[in-house]
Coordinates of C-alpha atoms in Angstrom, one line a residue:
Chain A
M1 CA 37.7 -42.7 13.1
D2 CA 35.2 -40.1 12.0
K3 CA 35.0 -37.3 14.5
F4 CA 32.0 -35.9 16.3
L5 CA 30.4 -32.6 15.3
C6 CA 29.7 -30.2 18.1
G7 CA 27.2 -27.4 18.1
V8 CA 26.5 -24.6 20.5
D9 CA 23.1 -22.7 20.4
L10 CA 23.6 -19.4 22.3
G11 CA 20.0 -18.3 22.7
G12 CA 18.3 -15.5 24.7
T13 CA 16.8 -17.9 27.2
K14 CA 19.0 -21.0 27.0
L15 CA 22.5 -21.9 26.1
A16 CA 22.7 -25.4 24.7
A17 CA 25.5 -27.6 23.4
A18 CA 25.3 -31.0 21.7
L19 CA 27.4 -33.7 20.0
F20 CA 26.4 -35.3 16.8
T21 CA 27.7 -38.1 14.7
P22 CA 29.2 -37.1 11.3
Q23 CA 25.8 -38.3 9.9
G24 CA 23.9 -35.8 12.0
E25 CA 22.6 -38.2 14.7
L26 CA 22.3 -36.6 18.2
V27 CA 24.7 -38.3 20.6
A28 CA 24.4 -36.0 23.7
K29 CA 23.0 -32.7 24.6
D30 CA 23.3 -30.4 27.6
M31 CA 22.1 -26.9 28.5
V32 CA 22.0 -24.1 31.0
H33 CA 19.6 -21.2 31.6
D34 CA 21.7 -18.8 33.7
H35 CA 23.8 -17.1 31.1
S36 CA 21.6 -14.4 29.6
D37 CA 22.7 -11.6 32.0
K38 CA 26.4 -12.2 31.4
D39 CA 28.7 -10.0 29.3
G40 CA 30.8 -11.3 26.4
D41 CA 33.6 -12.8 28.6
G42 CA 30.9 -14.3 30.8
Q43 CA 29.3 -16.0 27.8
V44 CA 32.7 -17.4 26.8
L45 CA 33.2 -18.9 30.3
A46 CA 29.6 -20.3 30.2
I47 CA 30.3 -22.0 26.8
R48 CA 33.6 -23.3 28.0
D49 CA 32.1 -24.9 31.1
L50 CA 29.2 -26.4 29.2
L51 CA 31.5 -27.9 26.6
T52 CA 33.9 -29.2 29.2
T53 CA 31.1 -30.9 31.0
L54 CA 29.6 -32.3 27.8
F55 CA 33.0 -33.7 26.7
R56 CA 33.7 -35.2 30.1
N57 CA 30.3 -36.8 30.5
N58 CA 30.7 -38.5 27.1
N59 CA 34.3 -39.6 27.7
I60 CA 35.7 -37.6 24.8
V61 CA 38.6 -35.1 24.4
P62 CA 38.6 -32.0 22.2
A63 CA 40.6 -34.0 19.6
D64 CA 37.6 -36.3 19.1
V65 CA 35.5 -33.5 17.6
A66 CA 35.9 -32.1 14.1
G67 CA 35.2 -28.6 15.6
V68 CA 32.7 -26.5 17.4
G69 CA 30.1 -24.4 15.6
I70 CA 28.4 -21.6 17.5
A71 CA 25.1 -20.0 16.4
L72 CA 23.3 -17.1 17.8
A73 CA 20.7 -14.5 16.8
A74 CA 23.1 -11.6 16.3
H75 CA 24.9 -9.5 13.7
I76 CA 28.1 -11.6 13.1
N77 CA 31.3 -10.9 11.3
F78 CA 31.9 -14.4 10.1
K79 CA 35.4 -14.0 8.7
K80 CA 36.7 -12.4 12.0
G81 CA 34.7 -14.7 14.2
M82 CA 33.3 -11.7 16.0
I83 CA 29.9 -10.7 17.3
I84 CA 29.1 -7.2 15.9
T85 CA 26.0 -6.7 18.0
T86 CA 23.4 -8.7 19.9
S87 CA 19.9 -7.8 20.8
N88 CA 18.6 -10.7 23.0
F89 CA 20.8 -10.6 26.0
V90 CA 20.4 -8.4 29.1
H91 CA 23.7 -6.6 28.2
T92 CA 24.2 -5.9 24.5
I93 CA 27.5 -7.5 23.4
T94 CA 29.3 -5.5 20.7
D95 CA 32.5 -6.0 18.6
F96 CA 33.4 -9.1 20.6
P97 CA 36.0 -11.7 19.4
L98 CA 34.1 -14.7 20.6
V99 CA 36.0 -17.3 18.5
E100 CA 39.4 -16.0 19.6
K101 CA 38.4 -15.8 23.3
L102 CA 36.8 -19.3 23.4
G103 CA 39.7 -20.7 21.3
A104 CA 42.2 -19.7 24.1
F105 CA 40.5 -22.5 26.2
F106 CA 40.6 -25.1 23.4
P107 CA 44.0 -24.7 21.6
G108 CA 44.0 -26.1 18.1
M109 CA 40.2 -26.7 18.0
K110 CA 38.3 -25.4 14.9
I111 CA 35.7 -22.9 16.1
V112 CA 33.2 -21.3 13.8
L113 CA 30.7 -18.5 14.6
D114 CA 27.6 -17.6 12.6
N115 CA 24.1 -16.3 13.0
D116 CA 21.3 -18.7 13.7
A117 CA 19.5 -18.3 10.4
N118 CA 22.7 -19.1 8.4
A119 CA 23.4 -22.1 10.7
Q120 CA 19.8 -23.4 10.3
A121 CA 20.0 -22.9 6.5
F122 CA 23.2 -25.0 6.4
G123 CA 21.7 -27.6 8.8
E124 CA 18.7 -28.0 6.4
H125 CA 21.1 -28.3 3.5
K126 CA 23.2 -31.0 5.1
F127 CA 20.7 -33.0 7.1
G128 CA 17.2 -31.5 6.5
A129 CA 14.8 -30.6 3.8
G130 CA 17.5 -29.3 1.5
Q131 CA 19.7 -32.4 1.2
G132 CA 21.1 -32.7 -2.4
C133 CA 20.0 -29.1 -3.3
E134 CA 22.4 -26.8 -5.1
S135 CA 20.6 -23.6 -4.2
L136 CA 18.2 -23.0 -1.3
V137 CA 17.0 -20.1 0.8
F138 CA 15.9 -20.9 4.4
V139 CA 13.4 -18.4 5.8
T140 CA 12.5 -18.5 9.5
V141 CA 9.2 -16.8 10.4
S142 CA 9.1 -16.4 14.2
T143 CA 9.4 -13.5 16.7
G144 CA 11.3 -11.9 13.8
I145 CA 12.0 -13.0 10.3
G146 CA 15.5 -14.1 9.1
G147 CA 17.0 -16.1 6.4
G148 CA 20.1 -17.9 5.1
I149 CA 21.2 -18.7 1.6
A150 CA 23.1 -21.8 0.5
L151 CA 24.5 -21.9 -3.0
N152 CA 26.7 -24.7 -4.4
G153 CA 27.2 -26.3 -1.0
K154 CA 28.3 -23.1 0.7
L155 CA 26.6 -20.4 2.6
H156 CA 26.4 -17.1 0.8
R157 CA 27.2 -14.6 3.5
G158 CA 28.1 -11.6 1.4
R159 CA 30.6 -8.8 1.9
T160 CA 30.3 -8.5 5.7
G161 CA 28.2 -11.5 6.6
T162 CA 24.7 -10.0 6.6
A163 CA 23.3 -11.6 3.5
G164 CA 20.0 -13.4 3.8
E165 CA 18.3 -10.7 5.9
V166 CA 15.0 -11.2 4.1
G167 CA 13.1 -9.9 7.2
H168 CA 14.4 -6.4 6.5
S169 CA 13.4 -6.4 2.8
I170 CA 11.0 -3.5 2.3
I171 CA 7.7 -4.9 0.8
D172 CA 5.3 -2.1 1.5
L173 CA 6.8 1.4 1.1
D174 CA 3.6 3.0 2.3
S175 CA 3.3 1.1 5.5
E176 CA 2.8 2.8 8.8
I177 CA 4.4 0.0 10.8
Q178 CA 8.0 0.7 11.8
C179 CA 10.4 -2.2 12.2
T180 CA 13.1 -2.5 14.9
C181 CA 15.6 -1.7 12.1
G182 CA 14.1 1.7 11.7
N183 CA 12.4 1.3 8.3
Y184 CA 8.7 1.1 7.6
G185 CA 7.1 -1.8 5.7
C186 CA 9.8 -4.5 6.2
T187 CA 8.5 -8.1 5.9
M188 CA 9.3 -8.5 9.6
A189 CA 7.2 -5.6 10.7
L190 CA 4.2 -6.8 8.7
A191 CA 4.4 -10.5 9.4
S192 CA 6.4 -11.6 12.4
G193 CA 5.3 -12.3 16.0
L194 CA 7.1 -9.4 17.5
F195 CA 4.7 -7.0 15.6
F196 CA 1.4 -8.8 16.2
P197 CA 0.5 -6.4 19.1
D198 CA 1.2 -3.4 16.8
L199 CA -0.7 -5.0 13.9
Y200 CA -3.6 -5.8 16.3
R201 CA -3.8 -2.1 17.3
M202 CA -3.6 -1.0 13.7
H203 CA -6.5 -3.2 12.7
L204 CA -8.5 -2.0 15.7
K205 CA -7.9 1.6 14.7
R206 CA -9.0 0.8 11.2
G207 CA -12.4 -0.3 12.6
V208 CA -12.0 -4.1 12.7
E209 CA -13.6 -5.3 15.9
S210 CA -12.1 -7.7 18.3
S211 CA -14.5 -10.5 19.3
I212 CA -12.3 -11.7 22.1
G213 CA -12.3 -8.4 24.1
I214 CA -8.8 -7.2 23.2
T215 CA -8.3 -3.4 23.2
T216 CA -5.4 -1.2 22.2
E217 CA -4.4 -1.3 25.9
T218 CA -4.4 -5.1 26.1
A219 CA -3.1 -5.8 22.6
D220 CA 0.4 -6.3 24.0
K221 CA -0.4 -9.9 25.0
M222 CA -1.3 -10.9 21.4
N223 CA 1.8 -12.9 20.7
G224 CA 1.9 -15.9 18.3
P225 CA 0.0 -18.4 20.4
A226 CA -2.6 -15.8 21.4
I227 CA -3.2 -14.9 17.8
K228 CA -3.5 -18.6 16.9
K229 CA -6.1 -19.0 19.6
G230 CA -8.0 -15.9 18.5
W231 CA -8.0 -17.0 14.9
Q232 CA -9.3 -20.4 15.9
E233 CA -12.1 -18.7 17.9
G234 CA -13.1 -16.6 14.9
D235 CA -11.7 -13.3 16.1
P236 CA -11.7 -11.0 13.0
V237 CA -8.6 -9.1 14.0
S238 CA -6.6 -12.3 14.7
K239 CA -7.8 -13.6 11.3
A240 CA -6.7 -10.4 9.5
I241 CA -3.3 -10.6 11.1
V242 CA -2.8 -14.2 10.1
E243 CA -3.9 -13.5 6.6
Q244 CA -1.7 -10.5 6.3
S245 CA 1.3 -12.4 7.6
A246 CA 0.7 -15.1 5.0
A247 CA 0.3 -12.6 2.2
V248 CA 3.5 -10.8 3.2
V249 CA 5.6 -13.9 3.6
G250 CA 4.2 -15.3 0.3
A251 CA 5.1 -12.1 -1.5
E252 CA 8.6 -12.1 0.1
L253 CA 9.1 -15.7 -1.1
F254 CA 8.2 -14.4 -4.6
N255 CA 10.8 -11.7 -4.2
I256 CA 13.4 -14.3 -3.2
F257 CA 12.4 -16.3 -6.3
S258 CA 12.7 -13.2 -8.5
M259 CA 16.1 -12.3 -7.2
L260 CA 17.7 -15.8 -6.8
D261 CA 15.6 -18.4 -8.5
P262 CA 16.6 -21.1 -6.1
E263 CA 15.7 -24.7 -6.4
L264 CA 14.0 -24.7 -3.0
I265 CA 12.8 -22.4 -0.3
I266 CA 12.6 -23.9 3.2
L267 CA 10.1 -22.4 5.7
G268 CA 10.8 -22.7 9.4
G269 CA 10.3 -20.8 12.6
G270 CA 7.8 -20.7 15.4
L271 CA 4.9 -19.2 13.3
M272 CA 4.7 -22.4 11.3
A273 CA 2.9 -23.7 14.4
L274 CA -0.1 -21.5 13.1
G275 CA -0.7 -24.6 11.1
E276 CA -1.3 -26.0 7.7
E277 CA -3.9 -23.4 6.7
Y278 CA -1.4 -20.7 7.3
Q279 CA 1.4 -22.6 5.5
N280 CA -0.9 -23.2 2.5
R281 CA -1.9 -19.6 2.4
I282 CA 1.8 -18.6 2.1
R283 CA 2.2 -21.1 -0.8
D284 CA -1.0 -19.8 -2.5
E285 CA 0.1 -16.2 -2.2
F286 CA 3.5 -17.1 -3.6
R287 CA 2.0 -18.9 -6.6
C288 CA -0.5 -16.1 -7.4
H289 CA 2.4 -13.7 -7.8
T290 CA 4.4 -16.0 -10.2
Y291 CA 2.0 -15.9 -13.2
K292 CA 4.0 -17.0 -16.2
M293 CA 7.3 -16.2 -14.7
M294 CA 7.8 -19.6 -13.2
V295 CA 9.4 -22.3 -15.3
G296 CA 8.4 -25.6 -13.8
E297 CA 7.7 -25.6 -10.1
M298 CA 10.0 -24.2 -7.4
E299 CA 9.7 -26.2 -4.3
I300 CA 8.6 -24.8 -0.9
K301 CA 9.2 -27.2 1.9
L302 CA 8.9 -27.0 5.7
A303 CA 12.1 -27.2 7.7
E304 CA 12.9 -30.8 8.9
T305 CA 15.7 -30.4 11.5
G306 CA 13.1 -29.9 14.1
V307 CA 13.6 -29.2 17.8
D308 CA 17.4 -29.3 17.6
A309 CA 17.6 -27.1 14.5
G310 CA 19.7 -24.6 16.2
L311 CA 22.2 -27.2 17.5
I312 CA 22.5 -29.2 14.4
G313 CA 22.8 -26.0 12.3
A314 CA 25.6 -24.8 14.5
A315 CA 27.3 -28.2 14.4
V316 CA 27.4 -28.5 10.6
L317 CA 29.0 -25.1 10.2
V318 CA 32.3 -26.9 10.8
L319 CA 31.6 -29.0 7.7
E320 CA 31.3 -26.1 5.3
Chain B
M1 CA 47.6 -16.4 -30.3
D2 CA 44.8 -15.1 -28.2
K3 CA 41.5 -15.4 -29.9
F4 CA 38.9 -12.6 -30.5
L5 CA 35.8 -12.4 -28.5
C6 CA 32.6 -12.0 -30.5
G7 CA 29.3 -10.6 -29.1
V8 CA 25.9 -10.3 -30.7
D9 CA 23.3 -7.9 -29.3
L10 CA 19.9 -8.9 -30.5
G11 CA 17.8 -5.9 -29.7
G12 CA 14.2 -4.8 -30.6
T13 CA 15.4 -2.1 -33.0
K14 CA 18.9 -3.2 -34.0
L15 CA 20.9 -6.4 -34.4
A16 CA 24.6 -5.7 -33.8
A17 CA 27.7 -7.9 -33.7
A18 CA 31.2 -7.0 -32.7
L19 CA 34.7 -8.4 -32.3
F20 CA 36.8 -7.5 -29.3
T21 CA 40.3 -8.3 -28.3
P22 CA 40.7 -10.6 -25.2
Q23 CA 41.3 -7.4 -23.3
G24 CA 37.9 -6.0 -24.2
E25 CA 39.0 -3.5 -26.9
L26 CA 36.6 -3.1 -29.7
V27 CA 38.0 -4.3 -33.0
A28 CA 35.1 -4.0 -35.4
K29 CA 31.3 -3.6 -35.2
D30 CA 28.4 -4.1 -37.7
M31 CA 24.7 -3.9 -37.4
V32 CA 21.4 -4.2 -39.3
H33 CA 17.9 -2.8 -38.5
D34 CA 15.7 -5.0 -40.7
H35 CA 15.4 -8.1 -38.4
S36 CA 12.7 -7.2 -35.9
D37 CA 9.7 -8.7 -37.9
K38 CA 11.4 -12.0 -38.4
D39 CA 10.6 -15.3 -36.7
G40 CA 13.1 -17.4 -34.8
D41 CA 14.6 -19.0 -37.9
G42 CA 14.7 -15.6 -39.6
Q43 CA 16.7 -14.2 -36.6
V44 CA 19.1 -17.1 -36.9
L45 CA 19.7 -16.3 -40.6
A46 CA 20.1 -12.6 -39.8
I47 CA 22.7 -13.4 -37.1
R48 CA 24.5 -15.8 -39.5
D49 CA 24.7 -13.3 -42.3
L50 CA 25.9 -10.5 -39.9
L51 CA 28.6 -12.7 -38.4
T52 CA 29.7 -14.0 -41.8
T53 CA 30.1 -10.4 -43.1
L54 CA 31.9 -9.3 -39.9
F55 CA 34.3 -12.2 -40.1
R56 CA 35.0 -11.7 -43.8
N57 CA 35.4 -7.9 -43.6
N58 CA 38.0 -8.4 -40.9
N59 CA 39.8 -11.3 -42.6
I60 CA 39.2 -13.8 -39.9
V61 CA 37.7 -17.3 -39.8
P62 CA 35.5 -18.8 -37.1
A63 CA 38.5 -20.6 -35.6
D64 CA 40.0 -17.1 -34.8
V65 CA 37.2 -16.4 -32.2
A66 CA 37.0 -17.9 -28.8
G67 CA 33.2 -18.1 -29.2
V68 CA 30.1 -16.1 -29.9
G69 CA 28.0 -14.7 -27.0
I70 CA 24.4 -13.6 -27.8
A71 CA 22.4 -11.4 -25.5
L72 CA 18.8 -10.3 -25.8
A73 CA 16.0 -8.9 -23.7
A74 CA 14.1 -12.2 -23.2
H75 CA 13.4 -15.0 -20.9
I76 CA 16.3 -17.4 -21.5
N77 CA 17.0 -21.1 -20.6
F78 CA 20.7 -20.7 -20.4
K79 CA 21.6 -24.4 -20.0
K80 CA 19.6 -25.4 -23.1
G81 CA 20.6 -22.3 -25.1
M82 CA 16.9 -21.6 -25.7
I83 CA 14.7 -18.6 -25.9
I84 CA 11.8 -19.2 -23.6
T85 CA 9.9 -16.1 -24.7
T86 CA 10.6 -12.7 -26.2
S87 CA 8.6 -9.5 -25.9
N88 CA 10.3 -6.9 -28.1
F89 CA 10.0 -8.4 -31.6
V90 CA 7.0 -8.2 -33.9
H91 CA 6.4 -11.9 -33.6
T92 CA 6.9 -13.4 -30.1
I93 CA 9.5 -16.2 -30.2
T94 CA 8.9 -19.0 -27.8
D95 CA 10.7 -22.2 -26.9
F96 CA 13.3 -21.6 -29.6
P97 CA 16.7 -23.5 -29.6
L98 CA 18.7 -20.5 -30.9
V99 CA 22.1 -21.9 -30.0
E100 CA 21.5 -25.2 -31.7
K101 CA 20.1 -23.6 -34.8
L102 CA 22.9 -21.0 -35.2
G103 CA 25.5 -23.7 -34.3
A104 CA 24.5 -25.6 -37.4
F105 CA 26.1 -22.8 -39.5
F106 CA 29.3 -22.6 -37.4
P107 CA 30.3 -26.2 -36.6
G108 CA 32.5 -26.5 -33.5
M109 CA 32.1 -22.9 -32.5
K110 CA 31.2 -22.1 -28.8
I111 CA 27.9 -20.3 -28.8
V112 CA 26.4 -18.9 -25.5
L113 CA 23.0 -17.3 -25.1
D114 CA 21.8 -15.2 -22.2
N115 CA 19.6 -12.3 -21.3
D116 CA 20.9 -8.8 -21.7
A117 CA 21.0 -7.9 -18.0
N118 CA 23.1 -11.0 -17.2
A119 CA 25.4 -10.2 -20.1
Q120 CA 25.9 -6.6 -19.0
A121 CA 26.5 -7.7 -15.4
F122 CA 29.3 -10.0 -16.6
G123 CA 30.6 -7.3 -18.9
E124 CA 30.9 -4.9 -16.0
H125 CA 32.6 -7.6 -13.9
K126 CA 35.2 -8.3 -16.6
F127 CA 35.8 -4.9 -18.2
G128 CA 33.7 -2.3 -16.4
A129 CA 33.0 -0.9 -12.9
G130 CA 33.1 -4.3 -11.3
Q131 CA 36.6 -5.5 -12.2
G132 CA 38.2 -7.4 -9.3
C133 CA 34.9 -7.6 -7.4
E134 CA 33.9 -11.0 -6.0
S135 CA 30.2 -10.2 -5.7
L136 CA 28.2 -7.6 -7.6
V137 CA 24.7 -6.9 -8.7
F138 CA 24.1 -5.0 -11.9
V139 CA 20.8 -3.1 -12.1
T140 CA 19.5 -1.5 -15.3
V141 CA 16.9 1.1 -14.9
S142 CA 15.5 1.9 -18.4
T143 CA 12.2 1.2 -20.2
G144 CA 12.0 -1.7 -17.8
I145 CA 14.2 -2.7 -14.8
G146 CA 16.4 -5.8 -14.9
G147 CA 19.4 -7.1 -13.2
G148 CA 22.2 -9.6 -13.1
I149 CA 24.2 -11.2 -10.3
A150 CA 27.9 -12.1 -10.4
L151 CA 29.3 -14.1 -7.5
N152 CA 32.8 -15.5 -7.3
G153 CA 33.5 -14.8 -10.9
K154 CA 30.4 -16.5 -12.3
L155 CA 26.9 -15.3 -13.1
H156 CA 24.3 -16.6 -10.6
R157 CA 21.5 -17.6 -12.9
G158 CA 19.4 -19.8 -10.5
R159 CA 17.4 -22.9 -11.2
T160 CA 16.0 -22.0 -14.6
G161 CA 18.0 -18.9 -15.5
T162 CA 15.7 -16.2 -14.2
A163 CA 17.7 -15.0 -11.2
G164 CA 18.4 -11.2 -11.0
E165 CA 14.8 -10.2 -12.0
V166 CA 14.9 -7.3 -9.5
G167 CA 12.4 -5.4 -11.6
H168 CA 9.7 -7.7 -10.6
S169 CA 10.4 -7.6 -6.9
I170 CA 7.3 -6.4 -5.1
I171 CA 8.1 -3.3 -3.1
D172 CA 4.7 -1.7 -2.6
L173 CA 2.0 -4.3 -1.8
D174 CA -0.7 -1.6 -1.8
S175 CA 0.2 0.0 -5.1
E176 CA -2.5 0.5 -7.7
I177 CA 0.0 0.3 -10.6
Q178 CA 0.0 -3.0 -12.4
C179 CA 3.2 -4.3 -14.0
T180 CA 3.4 -6.2 -17.3
C181 CA 4.2 -9.3 -15.2
G182 CA 0.7 -9.1 -13.8
N183 CA 1.6 -8.0 -10.2
Y184 CA 1.0 -4.7 -8.5
G185 CA 3.8 -2.7 -7.0
C186 CA 6.8 -4.2 -8.6
T187 CA 9.8 -1.8 -8.7
M188 CA 9.5 -1.8 -12.5
A189 CA 5.9 -0.6 -12.4
L190 CA 6.8 2.2 -10.0
A191 CA 10.1 3.4 -11.4
S192 CA 10.8 2.5 -15.0
G193 CA 10.2 4.5 -18.2
L194 CA 7.5 2.2 -19.6
F195 CA 5.3 3.2 -16.7
F196 CA 5.9 7.0 -16.7
P197 CA 2.7 7.6 -18.6
D198 CA 0.7 5.5 -16.1
L199 CA 2.4 7.3 -13.2
Y200 CA 1.7 10.7 -14.8
R201 CA -2.0 9.9 -15.0
M202 CA -1.9 8.6 -11.4
H203 CA -0.4 11.8 -10.1
L204 CA -2.9 13.9 -12.2
K205 CA -5.8 12.0 -10.6
R206 CA -4.4 12.6 -7.2
G207 CA -4.6 16.3 -7.9
V208 CA -1.0 17.2 -8.8
E209 CA -1.2 19.7 -11.6
S210 CA 0.8 19.6 -14.8
S211 CA 2.5 22.9 -15.6
I212 CA 3.4 21.7 -19.1
G213 CA -0.2 21.1 -20.3
I214 CA -0.2 17.3 -20.1
T215 CA -3.6 15.7 -19.5
T216 CA -4.6 12.1 -19.0
E217 CA -5.2 11.9 -22.7
T218 CA -1.7 13.2 -23.7
A219 CA 0.2 11.5 -20.9
D220 CA 1.3 8.6 -23.2
K221 CA 4.0 10.8 -24.7
M222 CA 5.7 11.2 -21.3
N223 CA 8.6 8.9 -21.8
G224 CA 12.0 9.2 -20.2
P225 CA 13.3 12.2 -22.2
A226 CA 10.0 14.0 -21.8
I227 CA 9.9 13.5 -18.1
K228 CA 13.5 14.8 -17.9
K229 CA 12.5 17.9 -19.8
G230 CA 9.4 18.4 -17.7
W231 CA 11.4 18.0 -14.5
Q232 CA 14.0 20.6 -15.7
E233 CA 11.1 23.0 -16.6
G234 CA 9.7 22.6 -13.1
D235 CA 6.7 20.5 -13.9
P236 CA 5.4 19.2 -10.5
V237 CA 4.2 15.9 -12.0
S238 CA 7.5 15.1 -13.7
K239 CA 9.3 16.0 -10.5
A240 CA 7.0 13.7 -8.5
I241 CA 7.7 10.8 -10.9
V242 CA 11.5 11.3 -10.9
E243 CA 11.5 11.5 -7.0
Q244 CA 9.3 8.4 -6.8
S245 CA 11.5 6.5 -9.3
A246 CA 14.6 7.4 -7.2
A247 CA 12.9 6.4 -3.9
V248 CA 11.8 3.1 -5.3
V249 CA 15.1 2.2 -7.0
G250 CA 17.0 3.3 -3.8
A251 CA 14.7 1.0 -1.6
E252 CA 15.2 -1.8 -4.1
L253 CA 19.0 -1.4 -3.8
F254 CA 18.5 -1.7 0.0
N255 CA 16.5 -4.9 -0.6
I256 CA 19.4 -6.2 -2.7
F257 CA 21.8 -5.3 0.1
S258 CA 19.6 -7.1 2.7
M259 CA 19.4 -10.2 0.6
L260 CA 22.9 -10.5 -0.9
D261 CA 25.2 -8.0 0.9
P262 CA 27.3 -7.7 -2.3
E263 CA 30.5 -5.7 -2.5
L264 CA 29.1 -3.5 -5.2
I265 CA 25.9 -2.5 -6.9
I266 CA 26.3 -1.1 -10.5
L267 CA 23.6 1.1 -11.9
G268 CA 23.1 1.3 -15.6
G269 CA 20.3 1.8 -18.1
G270 CA 18.8 4.7 -20.0
L271 CA 17.3 6.5 -17.0
M272 CA 20.7 7.2 -15.6
A273 CA 20.6 10.0 -18.3
L274 CA 18.1 11.8 -15.9
G275 CA 21.4 13.0 -14.4
E276 CA 23.5 13.3 -11.3
E277 CA 20.7 14.7 -9.1
Y278 CA 18.6 11.6 -9.9
Q279 CA 21.5 9.2 -9.3
N280 CA 22.4 11.0 -6.0
R281 CA 18.8 10.7 -4.9
I282 CA 18.9 7.0 -5.4
R283 CA 22.1 6.8 -3.3
D284 CA 20.5 8.9 -0.6
E285 CA 17.4 6.8 -0.5
F286 CA 19.5 3.7 -0.2
R287 CA 21.6 5.1 2.6
C288 CA 18.6 6.4 4.6
H289 CA 17.3 2.8 4.7
T290 CA 20.5 1.2 5.9
Y291 CA 20.6 2.8 9.4
K292 CA 22.9 0.7 11.6
M293 CA 22.7 -2.4 9.3
M294 CA 25.6 -1.3 7.1
V295 CA 29.1 -2.5 8.1
G296 CA 31.4 -0.2 6.3
E297 CA 30.2 1.3 3.0
M298 CA 28.8 -0.8 0.2
E299 CA 29.8 0.8 -3.1
I300 CA 27.2 2.0 -5.7
K301 CA 28.9 2.8 -9.0
L302 CA 27.6 3.7 -12.5
A303 CA 28.1 1.2 -15.3
E304 CA 31.2 1.8 -17.3
T305 CA 31.0 -0.3 -20.4
G306 CA 29.0 2.5 -22.1
V307 CA 27.5 2.5 -25.6
D308 CA 28.7 -1.0 -26.4
A309 CA 27.6 -2.5 -23.1
G310 CA 25.3 -5.0 -24.8
L311 CA 28.0 -6.1 -27.2
I312 CA 30.8 -6.4 -24.7
G313 CA 28.5 -8.1 -22.3
A314 CA 27.5 -10.6 -24.9
A315 CA 31.1 -11.2 -25.9
V316 CA 32.4 -11.9 -22.4
L317 CA 29.8 -14.6 -21.9
V318 CA 32.2 -17.0 -23.6
L319 CA 34.8 -16.2 -21.0
E320 CA 32.7 -17.3 -18.0

């Protein structure tokens, strides 16, 4: 009998776990929201309890699952199954052997840990927009920007597991906007939701006028949905931010093409909700950079694994 | 008996061919300089004649070689053994089936065609600075900037063979310097020898004064060696160009690290002759971008295959 796949999505606001068939169909899902202030050992216990409940409620034993994949937004040492550092929990977790600790509660079970962008890249490769593709790069444009690279049916993680960090590629050496990584002019700092307030203030300083009454003092509330609303209402600053984001993401897709020449780039993440005009702008910016360098057309598709992308991505890690 | 490796380096000024032992030791080398105004078929005949002479002078027959690898600075369709387009011959060669045409003169012989940066990357992996490395990126900083990626003992060429084109990565979206590829702010346009005259003029326009009497009219002669001399003589413009080149190359190495997290980056190409201070500046710029993102130290080494890098690179292609 084919075994279930089990995925754990360890997010900043929710901790979710799900069972899937080997074909990627969702069987059952459960989640909690009271984990984010726990330390590493606390997270392990929360995951253990969630899995135990999930298994019991579905009348299965650990031997019925092919393994558990865990994905989170963090710096991960894949080979060692360790969290190097987190940034979205109340207490930063560093150098924590999550796989080993969780494994103590499920002897003999295969447990795999990776960052969320890698997991989603592999999820898209197995059950999403990238099925049948030999080489793809998944780019998530959201609060931040991340990515994952799948080559020849495997994730390319690199020497220490940090490959695919396209959000920290420097694309504007002269930029005045500093990223959380410390550098200026990363794609993330110029195009992701986290920086929309900074970008709003920058455009105001440059003399672009807000038509929705936002000042440098109130710019902090200009997150993704607020920028979308402002853009729809004709606010020149919101428009400039959306256009800049599309220009930067499009140029970064060109840089990915220049470096890796993949069959496919898959776009995902919350900012895709800015809509088709934003997505088409990204594609247009990409194409206007390729000139004669493109042989045939490289595909750019939207992610398809949808609302459970994190869970299915985590679950398929055990198939790699 | 182990067979010889045979490499052909089809350059803009010289066409060279060489035999190597399976361990990469040079056995014999020959070259001509009268090929650059020939068309595709003319190049095939020139290569045939050079190989025939090389084999005869060394008392070997085609069956004594494991195969012939051909490398040139061009857009290559590796799978089809075709030149897509060249830029350094008198007549541009496009859509030309070089492997098939040369193969007609050497029935049964394995013939492999690739661009020079890929060939050098694989040469470094087999017999140079990258021996024993699972993942490396070779970057050549010269008249232009190119690169090659070796992963798990194979070249990563991508969908159409253009992977590794790090010279065309956009690193300064606001730049006023246009690259031969059509884009503004590529690493190549900001850091390679071909653009030193443009950069010299740009700095003059910005008010930096030449202390060696160079004007916008005479800036065309400021190639790599001239900039090196100017720098050594204390010319502020030459100094600014060298520092900018190092800053851009260092940032691009950081972008390569962010995307691929390789074990090793190998630096080669004519501009390494600017010397140790230039090379160290590149390393320093790289490190100052990595902040806390680096786990352990990624190595940056200089290329080791030396004067015959193009030939040994071409020859090892048959070992891939």
